[in-house]
PDB file of C-alpha atoms in Angstrom:
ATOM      1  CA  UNK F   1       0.000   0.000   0.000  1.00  0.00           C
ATOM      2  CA  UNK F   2       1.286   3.209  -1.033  1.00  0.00           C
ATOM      3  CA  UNK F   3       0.410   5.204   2.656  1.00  0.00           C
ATOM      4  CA  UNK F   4       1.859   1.995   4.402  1.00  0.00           C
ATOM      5  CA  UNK F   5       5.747   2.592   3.007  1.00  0.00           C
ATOM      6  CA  UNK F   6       5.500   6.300   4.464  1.00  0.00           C
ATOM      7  CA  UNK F   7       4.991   5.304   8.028  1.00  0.00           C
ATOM      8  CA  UNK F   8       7.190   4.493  11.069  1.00  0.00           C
ATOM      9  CA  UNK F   9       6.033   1.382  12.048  1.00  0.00           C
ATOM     10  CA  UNK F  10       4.301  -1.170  10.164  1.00  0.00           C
ATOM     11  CA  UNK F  11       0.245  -2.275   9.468  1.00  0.00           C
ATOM     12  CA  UNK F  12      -1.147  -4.954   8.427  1.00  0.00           C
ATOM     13  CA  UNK F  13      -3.190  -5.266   4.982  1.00  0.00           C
ATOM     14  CA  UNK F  14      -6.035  -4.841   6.362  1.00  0.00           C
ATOM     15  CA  UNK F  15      -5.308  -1.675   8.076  1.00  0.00           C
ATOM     16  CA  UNK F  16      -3.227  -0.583   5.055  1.00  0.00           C
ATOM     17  CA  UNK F  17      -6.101  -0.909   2.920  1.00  0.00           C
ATOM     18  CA  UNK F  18      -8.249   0.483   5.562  1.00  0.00           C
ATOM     19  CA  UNK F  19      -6.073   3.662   5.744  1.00  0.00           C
ATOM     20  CA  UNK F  20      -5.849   4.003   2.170  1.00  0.00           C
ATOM     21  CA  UNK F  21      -9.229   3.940   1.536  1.00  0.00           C
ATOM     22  CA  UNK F  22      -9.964   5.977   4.294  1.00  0.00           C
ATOM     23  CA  UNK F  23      -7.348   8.584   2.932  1.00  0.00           C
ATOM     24  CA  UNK F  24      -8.858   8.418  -0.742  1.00  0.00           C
ATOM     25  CA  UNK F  25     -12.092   9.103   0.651  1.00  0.00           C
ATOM     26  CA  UNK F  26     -11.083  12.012   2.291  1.00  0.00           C
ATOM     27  CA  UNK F  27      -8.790  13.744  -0.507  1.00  0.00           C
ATOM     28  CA  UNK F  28     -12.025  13.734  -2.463  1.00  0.00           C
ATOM     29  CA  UNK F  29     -14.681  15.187   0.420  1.00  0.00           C
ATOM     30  CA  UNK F  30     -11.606  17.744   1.023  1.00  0.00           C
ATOM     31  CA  UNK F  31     -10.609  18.635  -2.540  1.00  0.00           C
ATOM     32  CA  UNK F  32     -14.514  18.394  -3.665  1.00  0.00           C
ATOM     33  CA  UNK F  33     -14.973  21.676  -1.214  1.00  0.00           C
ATOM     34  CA  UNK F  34     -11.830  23.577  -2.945  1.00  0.00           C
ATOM     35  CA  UNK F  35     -13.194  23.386  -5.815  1.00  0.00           C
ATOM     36  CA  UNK F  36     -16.126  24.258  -5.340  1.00  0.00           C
ATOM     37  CA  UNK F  37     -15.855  27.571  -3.204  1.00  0.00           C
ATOM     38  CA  UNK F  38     -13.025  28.520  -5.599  1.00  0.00           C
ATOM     39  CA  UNK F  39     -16.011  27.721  -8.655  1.00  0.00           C
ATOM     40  CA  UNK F  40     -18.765  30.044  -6.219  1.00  0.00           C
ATOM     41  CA  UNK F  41     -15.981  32.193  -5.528  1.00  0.00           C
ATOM     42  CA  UNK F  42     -15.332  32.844  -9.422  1.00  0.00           C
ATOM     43  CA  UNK F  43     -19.009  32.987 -10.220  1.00  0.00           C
ATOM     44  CA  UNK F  44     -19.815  35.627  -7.561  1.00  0.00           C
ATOM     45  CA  UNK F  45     -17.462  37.881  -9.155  1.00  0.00           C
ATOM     46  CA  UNK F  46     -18.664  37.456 -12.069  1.00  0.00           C
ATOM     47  CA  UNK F  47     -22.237  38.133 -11.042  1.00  0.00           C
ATOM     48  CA  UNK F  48     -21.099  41.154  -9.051  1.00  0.00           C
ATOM     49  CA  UNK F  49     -19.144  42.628 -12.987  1.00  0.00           C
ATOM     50  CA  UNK F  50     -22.654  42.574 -13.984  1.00  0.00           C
ATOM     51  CA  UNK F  51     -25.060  43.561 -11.315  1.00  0.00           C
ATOM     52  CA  UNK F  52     -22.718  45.331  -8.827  1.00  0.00           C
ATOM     53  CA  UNK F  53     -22.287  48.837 -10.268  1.00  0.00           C
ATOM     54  CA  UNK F  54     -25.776  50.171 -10.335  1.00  0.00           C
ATOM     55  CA  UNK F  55     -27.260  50.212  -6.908  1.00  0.00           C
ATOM     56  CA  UNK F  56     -31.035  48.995  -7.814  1.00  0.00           C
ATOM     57  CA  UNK F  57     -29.917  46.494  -9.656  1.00  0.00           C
ATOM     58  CA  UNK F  58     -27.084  45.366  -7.026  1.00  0.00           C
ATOM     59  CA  UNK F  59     -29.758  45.414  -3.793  1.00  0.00           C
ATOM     60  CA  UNK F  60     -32.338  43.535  -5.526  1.00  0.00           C
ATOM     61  CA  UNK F  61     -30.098  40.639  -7.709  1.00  0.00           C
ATOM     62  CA  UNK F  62     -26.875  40.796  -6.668  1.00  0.00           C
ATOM     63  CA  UNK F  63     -27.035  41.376  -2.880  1.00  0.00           C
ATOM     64  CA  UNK F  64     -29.448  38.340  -2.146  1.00  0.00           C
ATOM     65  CA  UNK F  65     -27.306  36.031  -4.526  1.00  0.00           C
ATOM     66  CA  UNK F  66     -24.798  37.101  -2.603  1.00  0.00           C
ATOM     67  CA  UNK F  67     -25.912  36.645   0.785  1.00  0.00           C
ATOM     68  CA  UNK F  68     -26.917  32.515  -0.017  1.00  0.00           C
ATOM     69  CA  UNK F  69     -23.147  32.295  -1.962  1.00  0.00           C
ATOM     70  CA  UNK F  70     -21.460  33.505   1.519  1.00  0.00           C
ATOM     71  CA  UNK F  71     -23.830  30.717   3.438  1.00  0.00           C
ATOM     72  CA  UNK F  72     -22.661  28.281   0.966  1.00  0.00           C
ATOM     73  CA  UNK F  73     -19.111  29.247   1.385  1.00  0.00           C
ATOM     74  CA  UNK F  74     -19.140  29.132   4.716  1.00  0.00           C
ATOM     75  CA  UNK F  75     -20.574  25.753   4.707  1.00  0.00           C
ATOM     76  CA  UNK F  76     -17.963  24.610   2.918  1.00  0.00           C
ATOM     77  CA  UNK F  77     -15.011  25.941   5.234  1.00  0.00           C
ATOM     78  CA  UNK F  78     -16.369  24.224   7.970  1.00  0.00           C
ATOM     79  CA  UNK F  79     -16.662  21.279   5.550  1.00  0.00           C
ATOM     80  CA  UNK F  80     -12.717  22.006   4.615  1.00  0.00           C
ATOM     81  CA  UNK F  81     -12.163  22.307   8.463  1.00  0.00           C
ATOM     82  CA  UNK F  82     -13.637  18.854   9.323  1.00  0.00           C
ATOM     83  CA  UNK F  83     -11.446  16.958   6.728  1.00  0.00           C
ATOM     84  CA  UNK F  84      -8.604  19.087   8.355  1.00  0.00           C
ATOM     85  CA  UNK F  85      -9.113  17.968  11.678  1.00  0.00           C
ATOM     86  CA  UNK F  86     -10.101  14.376  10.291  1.00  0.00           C
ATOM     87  CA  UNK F  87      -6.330  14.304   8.996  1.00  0.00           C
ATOM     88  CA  UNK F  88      -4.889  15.884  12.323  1.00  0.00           C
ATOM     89  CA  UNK F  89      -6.511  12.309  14.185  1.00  0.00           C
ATOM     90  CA  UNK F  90      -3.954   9.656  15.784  1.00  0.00           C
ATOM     91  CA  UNK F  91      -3.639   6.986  12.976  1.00  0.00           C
ATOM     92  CA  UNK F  92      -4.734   4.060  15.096  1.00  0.00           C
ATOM     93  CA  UNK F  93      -8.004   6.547  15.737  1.00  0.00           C
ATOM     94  CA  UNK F  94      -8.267   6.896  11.678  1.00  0.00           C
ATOM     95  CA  UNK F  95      -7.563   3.316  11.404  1.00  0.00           C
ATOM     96  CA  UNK F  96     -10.914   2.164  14.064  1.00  0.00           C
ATOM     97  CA  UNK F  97     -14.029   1.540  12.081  1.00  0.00           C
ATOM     98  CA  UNK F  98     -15.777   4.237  14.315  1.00  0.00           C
ATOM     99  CA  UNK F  99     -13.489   6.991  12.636  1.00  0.00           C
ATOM    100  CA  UNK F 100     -15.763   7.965   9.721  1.00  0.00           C
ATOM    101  CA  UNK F 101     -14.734  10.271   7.050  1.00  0.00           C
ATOM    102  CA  UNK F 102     -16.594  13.375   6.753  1.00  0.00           C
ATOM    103  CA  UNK F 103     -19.647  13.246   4.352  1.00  0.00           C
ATOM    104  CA  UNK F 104     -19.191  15.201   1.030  1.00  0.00           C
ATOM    105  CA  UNK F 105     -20.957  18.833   0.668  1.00  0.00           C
ATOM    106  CA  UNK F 106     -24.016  18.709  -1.172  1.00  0.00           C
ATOM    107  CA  UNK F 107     -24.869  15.240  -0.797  1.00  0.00           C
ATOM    108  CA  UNK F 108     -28.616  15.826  -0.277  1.00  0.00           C
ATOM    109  CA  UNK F 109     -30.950  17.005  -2.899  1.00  0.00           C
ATOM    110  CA  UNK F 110     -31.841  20.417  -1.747  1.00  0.00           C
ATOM    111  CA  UNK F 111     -27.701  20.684  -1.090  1.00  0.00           C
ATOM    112  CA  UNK F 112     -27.674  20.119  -4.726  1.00  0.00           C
ATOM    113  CA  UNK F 113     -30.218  21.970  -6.354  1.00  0.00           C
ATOM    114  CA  UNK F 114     -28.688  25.351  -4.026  1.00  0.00           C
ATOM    115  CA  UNK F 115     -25.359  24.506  -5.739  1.00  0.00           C
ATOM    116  CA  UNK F 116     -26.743  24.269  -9.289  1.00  0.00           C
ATOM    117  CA  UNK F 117     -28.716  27.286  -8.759  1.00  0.00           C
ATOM    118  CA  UNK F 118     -25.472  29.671  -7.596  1.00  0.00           C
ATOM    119  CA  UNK F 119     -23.784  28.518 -10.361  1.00  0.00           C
ATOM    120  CA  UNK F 120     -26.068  29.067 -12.934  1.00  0.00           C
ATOM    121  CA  UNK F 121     -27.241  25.161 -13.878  1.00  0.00           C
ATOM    122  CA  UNK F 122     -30.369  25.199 -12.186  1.00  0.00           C
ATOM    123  CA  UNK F 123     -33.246  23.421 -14.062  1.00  0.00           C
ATOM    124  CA  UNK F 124     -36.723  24.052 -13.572  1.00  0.00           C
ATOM    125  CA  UNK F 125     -39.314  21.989 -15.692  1.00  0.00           C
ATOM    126  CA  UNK F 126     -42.631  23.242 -17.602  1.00  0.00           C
ATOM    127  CA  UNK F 127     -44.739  25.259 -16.372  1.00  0.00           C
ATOM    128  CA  UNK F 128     -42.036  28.063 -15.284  1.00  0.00           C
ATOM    129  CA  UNK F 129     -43.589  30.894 -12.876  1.00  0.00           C
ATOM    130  CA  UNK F 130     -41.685  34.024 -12.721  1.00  0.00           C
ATOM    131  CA  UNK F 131     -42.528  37.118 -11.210  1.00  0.00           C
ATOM    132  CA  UNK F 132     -46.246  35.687 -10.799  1.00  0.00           C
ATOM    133  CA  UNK F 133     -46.388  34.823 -14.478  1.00  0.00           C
ATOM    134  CA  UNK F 134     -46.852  31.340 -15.633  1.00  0.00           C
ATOM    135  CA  UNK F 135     -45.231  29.801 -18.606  1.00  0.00           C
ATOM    136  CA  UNK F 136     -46.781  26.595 -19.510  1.00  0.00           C
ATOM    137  CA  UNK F 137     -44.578  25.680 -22.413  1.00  0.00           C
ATOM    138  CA  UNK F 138     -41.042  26.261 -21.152  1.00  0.00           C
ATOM    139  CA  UNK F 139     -38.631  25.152 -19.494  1.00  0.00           C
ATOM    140  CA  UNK F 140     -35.330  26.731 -17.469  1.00  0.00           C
ATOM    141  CA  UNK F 141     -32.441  26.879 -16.908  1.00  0.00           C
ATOM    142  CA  UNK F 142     -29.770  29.105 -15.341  1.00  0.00           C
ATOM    143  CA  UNK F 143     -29.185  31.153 -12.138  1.00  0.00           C
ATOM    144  CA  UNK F 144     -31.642  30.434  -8.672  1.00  0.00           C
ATOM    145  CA  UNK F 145     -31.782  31.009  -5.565  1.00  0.00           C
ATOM    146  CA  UNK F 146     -33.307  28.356  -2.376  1.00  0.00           C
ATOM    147  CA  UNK F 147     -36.438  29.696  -1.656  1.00  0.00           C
ATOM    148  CA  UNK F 148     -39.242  28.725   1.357  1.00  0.00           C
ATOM    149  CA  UNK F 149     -41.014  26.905  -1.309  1.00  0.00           C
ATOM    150  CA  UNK F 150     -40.043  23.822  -3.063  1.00  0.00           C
ATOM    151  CA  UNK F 151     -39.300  25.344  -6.084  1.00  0.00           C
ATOM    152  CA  UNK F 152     -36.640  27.279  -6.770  1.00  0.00           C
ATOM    153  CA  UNK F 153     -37.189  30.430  -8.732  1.00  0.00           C
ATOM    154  CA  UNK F 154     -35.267  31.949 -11.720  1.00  0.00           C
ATOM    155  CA  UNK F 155     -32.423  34.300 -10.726  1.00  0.00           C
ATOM    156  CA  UNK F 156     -30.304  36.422 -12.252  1.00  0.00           C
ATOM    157  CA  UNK F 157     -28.428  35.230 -15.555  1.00  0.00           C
TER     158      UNK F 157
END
């Protein structure tokens, strides 16, 4: 096993293989929340090139997209903070079968559908309602934000 040369003393297979896998699973939970605040993080600026400069338009698009990005971001420090301490365990802690790796962000639904919204995949089916206007025969897809409801409406784009 390739983590098993590096150390002092020696493991067996089984805790070898336990260790890698548990070390594989965690390089992608950990590198999974780089890259995705560094993706928000380019997005955001993006959306704040085009909505920032003129105040209406910045309080009533950009600000609120703004506000759920920063949740989301700081969601996913604490997520990049819990692999971090994960990694700063005893081995022979990482090693038990009680040591689990931390989950991956967005691994619900609504986790999901938030991300694809901020970055400008979300897809809402027929009928669309915007603004209190229904329409039947199309589709969308693009910038949302999480709303109270289940839906999520159509953001800025």
């Amino acid at each position: 096993s390739p983590i098993a040369e590096y150390l002092p003393s020696k493991l067996s297979v089984e805790e070898s293989a336990r260790l890698d896998d548990k070390m594989e699973a965690l390089r992608d939970v950990f590198y999974h929340a780089l890259f995705v605040k560094s993706q928000l993080n380019k997005i955001r600026n993006e959306q704040e090139l085009l909505y920032g400069n003129d105040p209406r338009v910045s309080v009533s698009i950009f600000q609120p997209y703004d506000d759920v990005v920063n949740d989301v971001i700081g969601e996913l420090e604490n997520k990049i903070d819990e692999c971090l301490d994960y990694r700063k365990k005893p081995l022979r802690e990482i090693l038990t079968t009680s040591a689990r790796v931390p989950n991956k962000y967005a691994s619900t639904v609504a986790e999901v559908n938030v991300l694809k919204g901020l970055i400008g995949e979300a897809y809402l089916p027929s009928p669309v309602t915007i603004s209190g206007m229904t329409f039947e025969e199309f589709h969308y897809i693009g910038f949302a934000l999480p709303s109270d409801s289940a839906d999520i409406p159509p953001h800025s784009s």
